[in-house]
Coordinates of C-alpha atoms in Angstrom, one line a residue:
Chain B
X1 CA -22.5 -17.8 3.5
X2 CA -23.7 -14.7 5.7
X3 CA -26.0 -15.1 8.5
X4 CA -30.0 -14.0 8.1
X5 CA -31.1 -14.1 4.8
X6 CA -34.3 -11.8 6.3
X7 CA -34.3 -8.7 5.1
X8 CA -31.1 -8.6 3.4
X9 CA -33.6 -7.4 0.2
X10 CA -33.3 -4.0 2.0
X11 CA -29.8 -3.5 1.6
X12 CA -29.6 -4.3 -2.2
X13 CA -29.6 -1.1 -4.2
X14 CA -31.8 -0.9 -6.7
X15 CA -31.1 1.2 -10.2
X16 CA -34.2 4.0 -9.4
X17 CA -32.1 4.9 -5.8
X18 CA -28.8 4.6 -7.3
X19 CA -30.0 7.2 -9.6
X20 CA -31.9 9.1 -6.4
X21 CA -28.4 9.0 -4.4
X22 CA -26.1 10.2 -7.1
X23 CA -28.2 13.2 -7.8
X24 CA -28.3 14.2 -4.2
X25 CA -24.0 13.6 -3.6
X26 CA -23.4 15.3 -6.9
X27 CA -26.0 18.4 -5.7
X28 CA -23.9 18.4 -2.6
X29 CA -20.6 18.5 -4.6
X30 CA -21.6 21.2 -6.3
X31 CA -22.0 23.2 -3.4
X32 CA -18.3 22.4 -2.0
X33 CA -17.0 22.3 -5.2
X34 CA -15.6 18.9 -5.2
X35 CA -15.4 18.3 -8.8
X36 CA -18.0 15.2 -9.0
X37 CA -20.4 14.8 -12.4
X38 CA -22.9 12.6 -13.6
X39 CA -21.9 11.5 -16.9
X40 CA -24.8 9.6 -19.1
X41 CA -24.0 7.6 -22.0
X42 CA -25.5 8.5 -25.0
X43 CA -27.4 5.5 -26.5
X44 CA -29.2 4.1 -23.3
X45 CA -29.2 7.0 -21.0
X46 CA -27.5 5.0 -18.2
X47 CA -24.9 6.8 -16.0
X48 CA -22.4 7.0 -13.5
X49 CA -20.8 9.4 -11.3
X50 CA -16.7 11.0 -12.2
X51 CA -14.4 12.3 -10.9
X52 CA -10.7 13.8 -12.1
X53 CA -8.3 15.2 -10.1
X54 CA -4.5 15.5 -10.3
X55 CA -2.1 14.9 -7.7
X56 CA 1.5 16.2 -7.5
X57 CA 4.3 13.7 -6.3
X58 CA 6.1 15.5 -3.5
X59 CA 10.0 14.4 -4.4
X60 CA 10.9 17.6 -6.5
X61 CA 10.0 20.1 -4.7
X62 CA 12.7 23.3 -6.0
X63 CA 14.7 24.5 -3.1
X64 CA 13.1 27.6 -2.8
X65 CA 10.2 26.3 -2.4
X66 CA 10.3 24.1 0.7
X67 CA 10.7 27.3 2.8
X68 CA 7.5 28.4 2.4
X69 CA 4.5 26.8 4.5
X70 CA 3.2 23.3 3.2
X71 CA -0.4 24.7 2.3
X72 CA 1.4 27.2 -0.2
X73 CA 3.7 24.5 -1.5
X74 CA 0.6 22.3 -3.2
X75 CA -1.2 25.8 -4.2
X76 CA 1.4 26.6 -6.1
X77 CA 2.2 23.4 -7.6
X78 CA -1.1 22.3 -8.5
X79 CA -1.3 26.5 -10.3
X80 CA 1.5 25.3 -12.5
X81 CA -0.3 22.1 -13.0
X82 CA -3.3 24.1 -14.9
X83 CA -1.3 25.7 -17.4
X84 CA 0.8 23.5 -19.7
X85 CA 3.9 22.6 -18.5
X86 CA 7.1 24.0 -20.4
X87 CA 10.2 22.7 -19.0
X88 CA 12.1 26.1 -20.3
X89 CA 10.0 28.0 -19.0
X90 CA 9.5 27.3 -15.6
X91 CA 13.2 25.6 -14.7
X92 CA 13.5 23.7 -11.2
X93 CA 9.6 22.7 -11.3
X94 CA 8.4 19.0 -11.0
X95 CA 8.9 17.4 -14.5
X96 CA 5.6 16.7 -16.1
X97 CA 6.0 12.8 -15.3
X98 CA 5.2 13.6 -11.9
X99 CA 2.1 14.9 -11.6
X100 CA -0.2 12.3 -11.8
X101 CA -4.3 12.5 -13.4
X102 CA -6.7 10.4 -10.6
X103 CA -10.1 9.1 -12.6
X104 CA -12.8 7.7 -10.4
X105 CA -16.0 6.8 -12.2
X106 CA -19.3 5.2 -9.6
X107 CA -21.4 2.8 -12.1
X108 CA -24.1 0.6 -11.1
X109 CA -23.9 -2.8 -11.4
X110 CA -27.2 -4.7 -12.6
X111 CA -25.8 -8.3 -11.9
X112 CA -24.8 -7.5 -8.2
X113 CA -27.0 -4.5 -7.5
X114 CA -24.5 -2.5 -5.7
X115 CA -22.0 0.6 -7.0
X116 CA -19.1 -0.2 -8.2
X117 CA -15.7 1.8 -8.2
X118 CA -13.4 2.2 -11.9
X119 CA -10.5 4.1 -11.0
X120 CA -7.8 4.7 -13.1
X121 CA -4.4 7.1 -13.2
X122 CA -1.7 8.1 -15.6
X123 CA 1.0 10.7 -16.0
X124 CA 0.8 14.1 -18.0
X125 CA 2.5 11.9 -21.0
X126 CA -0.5 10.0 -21.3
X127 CA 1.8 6.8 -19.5
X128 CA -0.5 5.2 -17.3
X129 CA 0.6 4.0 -13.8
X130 CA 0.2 0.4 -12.9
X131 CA -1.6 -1.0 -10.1
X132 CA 1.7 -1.0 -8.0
X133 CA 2.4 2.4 -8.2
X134 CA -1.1 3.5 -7.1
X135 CA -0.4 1.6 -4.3
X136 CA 2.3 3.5 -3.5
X137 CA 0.4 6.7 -3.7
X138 CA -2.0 5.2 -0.8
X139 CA -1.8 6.4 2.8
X140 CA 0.4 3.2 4.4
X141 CA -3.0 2.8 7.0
X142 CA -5.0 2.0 3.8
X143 CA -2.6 -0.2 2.3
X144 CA -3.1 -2.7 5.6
X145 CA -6.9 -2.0 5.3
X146 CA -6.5 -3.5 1.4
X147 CA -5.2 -6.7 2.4
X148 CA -8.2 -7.3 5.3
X149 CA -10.5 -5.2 3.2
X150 CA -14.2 -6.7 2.5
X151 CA -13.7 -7.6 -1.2
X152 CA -11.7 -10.1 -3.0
X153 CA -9.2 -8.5 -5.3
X154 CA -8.8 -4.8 -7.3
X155 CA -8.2 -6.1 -11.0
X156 CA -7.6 -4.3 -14.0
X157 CA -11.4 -4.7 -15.8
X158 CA -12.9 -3.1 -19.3
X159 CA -15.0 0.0 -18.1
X160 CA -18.3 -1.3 -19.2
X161 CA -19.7 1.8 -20.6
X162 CA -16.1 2.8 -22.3
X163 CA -14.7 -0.2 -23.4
X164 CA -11.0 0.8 -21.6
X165 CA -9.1 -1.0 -18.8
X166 CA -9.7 0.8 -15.4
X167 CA -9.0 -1.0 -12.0
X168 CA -11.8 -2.3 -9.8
X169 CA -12.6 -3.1 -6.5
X170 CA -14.3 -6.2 -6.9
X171 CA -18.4 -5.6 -6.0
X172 CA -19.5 -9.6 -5.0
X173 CA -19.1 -8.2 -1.3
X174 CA -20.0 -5.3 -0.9
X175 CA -23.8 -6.0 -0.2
X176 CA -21.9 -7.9 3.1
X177 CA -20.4 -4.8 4.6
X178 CA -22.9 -2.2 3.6
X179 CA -25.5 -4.6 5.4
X180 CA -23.6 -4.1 8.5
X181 CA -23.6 -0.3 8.5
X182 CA -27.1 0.7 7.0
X183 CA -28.4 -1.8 9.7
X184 CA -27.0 0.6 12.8
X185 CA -28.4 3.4 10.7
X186 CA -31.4 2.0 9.7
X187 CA -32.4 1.2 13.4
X188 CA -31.6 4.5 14.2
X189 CA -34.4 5.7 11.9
X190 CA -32.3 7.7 9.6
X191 CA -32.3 8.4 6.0
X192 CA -29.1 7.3 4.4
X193 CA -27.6 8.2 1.4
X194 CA -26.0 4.8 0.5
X195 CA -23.3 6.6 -2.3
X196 CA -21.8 8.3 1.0
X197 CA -21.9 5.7 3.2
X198 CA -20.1 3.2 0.7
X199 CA -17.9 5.5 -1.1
X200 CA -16.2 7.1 2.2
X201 CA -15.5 3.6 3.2
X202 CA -14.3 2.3 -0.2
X203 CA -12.7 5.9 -1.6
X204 CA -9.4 6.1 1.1
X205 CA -8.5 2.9 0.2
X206 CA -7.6 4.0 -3.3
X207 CA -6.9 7.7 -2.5
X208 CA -10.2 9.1 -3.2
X209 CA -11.4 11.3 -0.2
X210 CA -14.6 12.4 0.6
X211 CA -14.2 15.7 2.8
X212 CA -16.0 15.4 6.0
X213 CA -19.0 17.9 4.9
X214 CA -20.8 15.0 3.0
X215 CA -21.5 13.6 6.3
X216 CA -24.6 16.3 6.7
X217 CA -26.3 13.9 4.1
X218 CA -25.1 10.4 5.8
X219 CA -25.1 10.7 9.3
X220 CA -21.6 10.0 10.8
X221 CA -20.9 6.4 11.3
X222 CA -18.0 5.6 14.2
X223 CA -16.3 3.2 11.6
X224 CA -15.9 5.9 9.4
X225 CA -15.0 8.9 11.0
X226 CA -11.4 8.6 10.8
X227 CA -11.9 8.4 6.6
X228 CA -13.9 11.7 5.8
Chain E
X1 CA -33.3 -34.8 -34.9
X2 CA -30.3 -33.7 -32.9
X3 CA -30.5 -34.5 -28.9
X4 CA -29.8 -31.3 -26.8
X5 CA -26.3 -32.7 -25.7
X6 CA -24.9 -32.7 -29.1
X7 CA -25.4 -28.9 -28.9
X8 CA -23.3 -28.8 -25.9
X9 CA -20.3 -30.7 -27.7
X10 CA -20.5 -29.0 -30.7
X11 CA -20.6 -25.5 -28.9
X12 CA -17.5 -26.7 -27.2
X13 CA -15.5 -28.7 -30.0
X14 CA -16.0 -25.6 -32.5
X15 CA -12.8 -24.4 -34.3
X16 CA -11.7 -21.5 -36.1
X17 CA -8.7 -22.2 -38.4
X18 CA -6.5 -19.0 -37.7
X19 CA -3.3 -17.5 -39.3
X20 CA -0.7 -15.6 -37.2
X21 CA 1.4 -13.2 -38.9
X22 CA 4.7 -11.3 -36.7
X23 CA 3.8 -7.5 -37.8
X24 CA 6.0 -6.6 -40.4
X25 CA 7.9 -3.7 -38.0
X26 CA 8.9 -6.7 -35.7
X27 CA 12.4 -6.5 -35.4
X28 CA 13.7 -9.9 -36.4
X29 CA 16.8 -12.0 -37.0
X30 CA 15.3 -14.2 -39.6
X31 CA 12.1 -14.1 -41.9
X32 CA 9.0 -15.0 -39.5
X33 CA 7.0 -17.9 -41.1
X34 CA 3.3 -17.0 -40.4
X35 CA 1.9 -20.0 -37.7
X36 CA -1.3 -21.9 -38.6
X37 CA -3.5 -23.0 -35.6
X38 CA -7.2 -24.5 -34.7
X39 CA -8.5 -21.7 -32.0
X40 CA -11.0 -23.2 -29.9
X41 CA -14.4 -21.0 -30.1
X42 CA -14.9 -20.8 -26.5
X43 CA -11.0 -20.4 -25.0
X44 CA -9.5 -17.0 -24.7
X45 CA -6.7 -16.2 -27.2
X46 CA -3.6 -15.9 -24.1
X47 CA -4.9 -18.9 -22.9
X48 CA -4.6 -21.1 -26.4
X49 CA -1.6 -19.2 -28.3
X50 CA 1.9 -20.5 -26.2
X51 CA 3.3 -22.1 -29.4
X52 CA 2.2 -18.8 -31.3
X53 CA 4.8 -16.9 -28.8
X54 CA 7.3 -19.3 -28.8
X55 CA 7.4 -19.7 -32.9
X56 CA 8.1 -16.0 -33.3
X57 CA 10.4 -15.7 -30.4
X58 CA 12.4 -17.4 -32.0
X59 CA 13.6 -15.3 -34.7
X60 CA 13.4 -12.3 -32.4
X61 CA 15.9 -11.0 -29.8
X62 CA 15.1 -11.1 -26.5
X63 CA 15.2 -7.1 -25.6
X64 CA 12.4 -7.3 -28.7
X65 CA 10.2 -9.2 -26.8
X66 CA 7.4 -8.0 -24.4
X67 CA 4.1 -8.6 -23.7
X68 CA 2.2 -10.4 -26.5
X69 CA -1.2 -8.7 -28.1
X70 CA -3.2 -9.7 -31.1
X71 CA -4.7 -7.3 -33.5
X72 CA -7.0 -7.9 -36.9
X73 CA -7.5 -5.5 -39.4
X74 CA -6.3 -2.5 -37.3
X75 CA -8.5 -3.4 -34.2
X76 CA -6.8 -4.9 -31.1
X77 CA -8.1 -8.1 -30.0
X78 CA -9.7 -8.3 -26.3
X79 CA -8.3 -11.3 -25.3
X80 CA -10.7 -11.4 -22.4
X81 CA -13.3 -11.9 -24.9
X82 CA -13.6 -15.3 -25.8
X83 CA -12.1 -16.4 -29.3
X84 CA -15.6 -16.9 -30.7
X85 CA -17.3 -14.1 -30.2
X86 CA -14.5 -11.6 -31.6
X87 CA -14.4 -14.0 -34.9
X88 CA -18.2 -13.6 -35.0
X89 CA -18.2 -9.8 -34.2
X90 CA -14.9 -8.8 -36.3
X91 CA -14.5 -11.6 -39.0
X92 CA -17.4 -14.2 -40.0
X93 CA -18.1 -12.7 -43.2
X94 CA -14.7 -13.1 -44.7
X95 CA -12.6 -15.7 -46.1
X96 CA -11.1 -18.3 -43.9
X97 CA -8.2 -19.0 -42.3
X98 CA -8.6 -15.6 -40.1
X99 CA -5.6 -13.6 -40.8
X100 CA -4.8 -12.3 -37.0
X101 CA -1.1 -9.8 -36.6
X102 CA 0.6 -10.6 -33.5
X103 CA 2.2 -8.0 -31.6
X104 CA 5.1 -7.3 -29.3
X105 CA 5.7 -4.1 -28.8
X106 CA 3.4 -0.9 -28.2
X107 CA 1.4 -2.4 -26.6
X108 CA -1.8 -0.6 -26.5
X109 CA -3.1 0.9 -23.0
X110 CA -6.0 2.1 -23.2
X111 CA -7.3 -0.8 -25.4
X112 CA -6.0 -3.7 -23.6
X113 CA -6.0 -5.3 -20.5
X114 CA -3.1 -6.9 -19.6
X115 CA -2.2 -10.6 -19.2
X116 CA 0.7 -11.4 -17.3
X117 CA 0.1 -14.9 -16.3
X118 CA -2.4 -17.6 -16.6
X119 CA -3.9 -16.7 -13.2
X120 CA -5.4 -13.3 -14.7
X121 CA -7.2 -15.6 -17.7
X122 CA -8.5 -17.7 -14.4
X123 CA -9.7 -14.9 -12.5
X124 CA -11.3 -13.1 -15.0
X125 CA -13.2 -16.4 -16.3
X126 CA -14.1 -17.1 -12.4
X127 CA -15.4 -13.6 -12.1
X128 CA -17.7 -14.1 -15.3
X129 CA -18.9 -17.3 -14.1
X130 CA -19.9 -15.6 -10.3
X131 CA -21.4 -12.8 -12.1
X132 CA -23.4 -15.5 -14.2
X133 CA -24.8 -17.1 -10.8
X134 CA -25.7 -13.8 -9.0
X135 CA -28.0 -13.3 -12.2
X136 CA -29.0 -16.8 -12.4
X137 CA -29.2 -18.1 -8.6
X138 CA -28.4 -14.9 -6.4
X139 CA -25.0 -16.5 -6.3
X140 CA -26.8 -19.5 -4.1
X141 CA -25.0 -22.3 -6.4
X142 CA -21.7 -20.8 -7.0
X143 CA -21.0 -20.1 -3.5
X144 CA -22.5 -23.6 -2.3
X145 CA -19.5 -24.9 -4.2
X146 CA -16.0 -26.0 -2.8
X147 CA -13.0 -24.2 -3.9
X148 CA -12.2 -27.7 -5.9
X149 CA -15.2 -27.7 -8.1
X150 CA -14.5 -24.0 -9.1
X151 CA -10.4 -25.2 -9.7
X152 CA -12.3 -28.0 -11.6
X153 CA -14.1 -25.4 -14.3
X154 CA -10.9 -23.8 -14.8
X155 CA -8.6 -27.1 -15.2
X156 CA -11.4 -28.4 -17.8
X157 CA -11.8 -25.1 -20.3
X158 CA -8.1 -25.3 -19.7
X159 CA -6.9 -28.8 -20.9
X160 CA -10.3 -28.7 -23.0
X161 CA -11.7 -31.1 -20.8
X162 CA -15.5 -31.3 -22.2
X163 CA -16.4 -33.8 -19.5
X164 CA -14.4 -32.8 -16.6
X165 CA -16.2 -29.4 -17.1
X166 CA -19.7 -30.1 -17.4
X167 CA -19.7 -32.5 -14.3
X168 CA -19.6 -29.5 -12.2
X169 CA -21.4 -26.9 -15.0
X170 CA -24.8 -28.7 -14.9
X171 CA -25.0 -27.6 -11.3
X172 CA -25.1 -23.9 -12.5
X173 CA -27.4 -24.9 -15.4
X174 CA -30.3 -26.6 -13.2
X175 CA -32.9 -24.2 -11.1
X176 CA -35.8 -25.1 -8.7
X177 CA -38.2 -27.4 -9.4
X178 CA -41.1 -24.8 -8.4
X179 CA -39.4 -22.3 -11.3
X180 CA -39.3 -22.7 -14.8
X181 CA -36.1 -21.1 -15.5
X182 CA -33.3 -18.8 -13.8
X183 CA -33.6 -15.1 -12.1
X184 CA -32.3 -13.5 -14.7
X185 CA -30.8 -14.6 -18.3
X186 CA -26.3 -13.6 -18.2
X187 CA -26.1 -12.2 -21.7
X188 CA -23.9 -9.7 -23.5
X189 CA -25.2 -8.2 -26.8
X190 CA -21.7 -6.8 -29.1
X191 CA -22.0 -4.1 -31.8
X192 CA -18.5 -3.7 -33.1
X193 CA -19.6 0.4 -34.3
X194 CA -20.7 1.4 -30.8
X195 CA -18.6 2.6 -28.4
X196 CA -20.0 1.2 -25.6
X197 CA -18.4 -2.6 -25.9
X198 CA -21.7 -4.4 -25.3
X199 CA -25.3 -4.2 -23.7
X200 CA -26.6 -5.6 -20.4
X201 CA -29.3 -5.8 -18.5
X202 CA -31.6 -7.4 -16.1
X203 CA -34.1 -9.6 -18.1
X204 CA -36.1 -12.6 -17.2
X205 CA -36.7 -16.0 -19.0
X206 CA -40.2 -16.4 -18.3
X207 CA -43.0 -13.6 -18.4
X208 CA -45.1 -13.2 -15.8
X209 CA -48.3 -15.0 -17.6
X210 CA -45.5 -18.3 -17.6
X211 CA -44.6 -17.9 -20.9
X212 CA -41.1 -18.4 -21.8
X213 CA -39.3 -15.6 -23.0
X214 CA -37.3 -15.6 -26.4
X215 CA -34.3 -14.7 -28.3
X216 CA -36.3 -12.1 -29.8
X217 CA -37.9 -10.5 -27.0
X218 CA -34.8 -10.3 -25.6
X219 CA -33.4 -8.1 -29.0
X220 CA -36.9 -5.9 -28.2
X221 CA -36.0 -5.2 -25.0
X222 CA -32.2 -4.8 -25.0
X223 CA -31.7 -3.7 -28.3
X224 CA -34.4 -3.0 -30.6
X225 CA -32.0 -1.5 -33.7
X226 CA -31.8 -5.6 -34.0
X227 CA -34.6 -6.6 -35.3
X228 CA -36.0 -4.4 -37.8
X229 CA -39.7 -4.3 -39.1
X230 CA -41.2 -6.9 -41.3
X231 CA -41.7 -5.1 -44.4
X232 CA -37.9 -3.8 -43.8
X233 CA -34.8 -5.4 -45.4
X234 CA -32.9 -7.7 -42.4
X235 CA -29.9 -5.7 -42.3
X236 CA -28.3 -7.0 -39.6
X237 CA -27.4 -10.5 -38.6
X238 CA -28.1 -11.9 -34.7
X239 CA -25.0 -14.3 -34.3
X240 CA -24.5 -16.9 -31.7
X241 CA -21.4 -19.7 -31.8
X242 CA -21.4 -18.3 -35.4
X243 CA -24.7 -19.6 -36.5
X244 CA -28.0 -17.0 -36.7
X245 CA -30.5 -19.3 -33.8
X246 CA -34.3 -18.5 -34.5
X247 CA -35.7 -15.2 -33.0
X248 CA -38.3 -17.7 -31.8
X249 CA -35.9 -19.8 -29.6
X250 CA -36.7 -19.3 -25.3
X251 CA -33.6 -17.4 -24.1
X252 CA -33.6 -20.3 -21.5
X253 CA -33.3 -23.0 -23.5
X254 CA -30.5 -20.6 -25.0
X255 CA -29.1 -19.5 -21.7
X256 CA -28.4 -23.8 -21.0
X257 CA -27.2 -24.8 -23.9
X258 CA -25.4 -22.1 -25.8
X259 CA -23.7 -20.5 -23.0
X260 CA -19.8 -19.8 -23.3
X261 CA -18.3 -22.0 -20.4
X262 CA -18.1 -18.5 -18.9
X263 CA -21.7 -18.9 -18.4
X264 CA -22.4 -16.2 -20.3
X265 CA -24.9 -15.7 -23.8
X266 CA -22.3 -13.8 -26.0
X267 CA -24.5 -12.2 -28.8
X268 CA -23.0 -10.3 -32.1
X269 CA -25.1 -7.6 -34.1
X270 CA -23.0 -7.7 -37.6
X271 CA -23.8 -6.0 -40.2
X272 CA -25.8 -8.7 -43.1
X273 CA -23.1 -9.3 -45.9
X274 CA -24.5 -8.4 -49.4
X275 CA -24.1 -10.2 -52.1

């Protein structure tokens, strides 16, 4: 069991500020244009936060391609991405297989009163990747950080508002570690955004990256400055 | 007049009578004889279906053969779900035995979770029964418990051990004697035409005046389409274990005794048959 039980209340979220924080991140999103939404369900108007973004796997690159700078490489790439890919159109480009559709959903969870992260990713074929090869896709730092990470497990879980298997990092401890940054920050007198603070810690881990100009809403935090 | 244990047996010793049938695009070497089993109400179909697999493995070729699924009528089965509650939401109002189509091929991805190994039936039943306790206790009871007792839970819906069970499960049935019931009430209300796959949320056995809460204040709050007005026709059935329990029964009382082993109230909205 943790230590003080005293005011650990505080660092429960509760649905109201869920709501509160979300609206503020995706306002903030908007801004930068990093592709977050709040989706709401039809029948009981709860929500949660998305997120789609497609990724290209680096290993065929076209010859010609490689001479130009890096930035241009993944501009042009991800261009091609947009349109439909045609194999006979377009020879020497990455086959469609190898561009790979991220999905990260934030829900809340009522049980454990804390976000929760559904992520899920699958090819332009509709094949979807299994939880192995998104670990492959992870930065090799993260993939150390998974096995001492704060939670128990990520398992393959029904999306509770969609009924379809997503991965999950596993919520039952994540009241432990955000108690241990919000406290710093709290002390500090500072107004928080808890969806920053929690999703820049949890986000890398899975290849979700917050870029660092969220940070104007969550003060920085020396943990996580090397993840945003 | 039936003691409240006998409602913990019964809920635990109830039986489907179930027919599998290989899908007729099976590839096989012989004609697959459909397989005839009991499925326990509150197991989980990977968990209870090993002689199902190896029956109609054995008039298929090995390449055939990958990971087994279930489907009735169409639908594919959740086999995280437990057996009860998809007969209940899917099948109660037809004939017996239920006629399920087993699968091994296609398997369906964005339908299915998959089960590789016992171990992912353990987890997930482990992670129900922790969410259970962080609604009940704020997780005081599960996590006061030794790695043993929570193997214990597992081993006894396992081997259907009613006892072995239940000699750790009445710890996470019991709450302070200065309360009259838990937190909050773990419950999951099922509509098979939604597309959301079920309804929860936060709700407490006992109003704040003391009074204890029931089944159908429950319906009110979490889904009112339910219960419909008095001078209305009934037109849907609330099903539990596959009987309809009085609207007037305290969701505690229900919460204790008609729990899955999961710890969980597993409620089905089904359209009322007509006849």
């Amino acid at each position: 069991m943790s230590g003080s039980m005293a005011g650990e209340e505080d660092f429960f979220l509760e649905e109201q500020r869920f709501k509160q924080y979300c609206e503020e991140f995706i306002k903030h999103s908007q801004q930068i244009g990093d592709g977050w939404e709040w989706r709401t369900s039809k029948d009981l108007g709860d929500g949660y936060l998305s997120k789609t973004h497609f990724q290209v796997r680096n290993r065929n690159i076209p010859p010609d391609l490689k001479e130009k700078n890096n930035d241009n490489v993944e501009q042009t790439l991800l261009t091609h991405v947009e349109e439909p890919l045609d194999d006979s159109q377009v020879p020497g480009v990455c086959a469609t297989e190898e561009v790979i559709r991220y999905e990260y959903h934030v829900l809340y969870s009522s049980s454990y009163q804390v976000p929760v992260l559904y992520f899920r990713a699958c090819f332009l074929d509709g094949r979807p990747l299994t939880l192995d090869e998104i670990w492959k896709s992870v930065h090799a730092c993260y993939q150390a950080h998974l096995l001492e990470g704060p939670w128990d497990t990520i398992t393959q879980q029904e999306h509770p508002l969609l009924g379809q298997p997503f991965f999950v990092l596993h919520p039952c401890r994540t009241n432990e570690f955000m108690s241990s940054i919000l406290t710093g920050s709290r002390k500090q007198n500072r107004d928080t955004n808890y969806i920053i603070l929690w999703l820049s810690t949890v986000g890398p881990v899975v290849g979700l990256n917050l870029p660092l100009s969220y940070a104007k809403l969550a003060p920085a935090q020396n943990t996580n400055a090397d993840s945003i | 007049m039936t003691d409240d244990k006998d409602v913990l047996r019964d809920v635990w010793f109830g039986r489907i009578p179930t027919c599998f049938t290989l899908y007729q695009d099976e590839i096989t070497e012989r004609e697959a004889e459909p397989y005839y089993l009991l499925l326990p109400r509150i197991s989980y179909l990977t968990l209870v279906t090993d002689k199902v697999k190896k029956h109609f493995q054995k008039v298929m070729r090995q390449e055939e053969v990958s990971e087994i699924w279930f489907e009735y009528e169409g639908t594919p089965l959740k086999w995280h779900y437990p057996i009860g509650l998809l007969f209940d939401l899917h099948a109660s109002n037809t004939a017996l035995p239920w006629s399920i189509t087993v699968h091994f091929k296609n398997f369906p991805e964005k339908d299915l979770l998959h089960c590789h190994s016992k171990d992912v039936i353990e987890a997930h039943f482990m992670a129900c029964i922790k969410e259970a306790d962080a609604l009940k206790h704020k997780s005081q009871v599960i996590n006061e418990m030794q790695k043993k007792d929570h193997k214990q839970l597992w081993m006894g819906l396992q081997n259907d051990k009613f006892e072995q069970f239940w000699a750790i499960n009445r710890k996470l049935m019991e709450y302070p004697p200065e309360d009259s019931g838990f937190r909050y009430i773990p419950f999951r209300i099922y509509q098979a035409t939604t597309e959301r796959p079920f309804i929860q949320k936060l709700f407490r056995p006992i109003a704040s005046g003391g009074q204890l809460h029931t089944l159908g204040d429950l319906l009110k709050d979490a889904c009112p389409s339910a219960i419909t007005p008095e001078d209305g026709e009934q037109k849907t059935q609330v099903m539990i274990h596959g009987i309809e329990p009085m609207l007037e029964t305290p969701i505690q009382w229900l919460s204790e005794h008609m729990s899955y082993p999961d710890n969980f109230l597993h409620i089905s909205i089904i359209p009322r048959p007509t006849d």
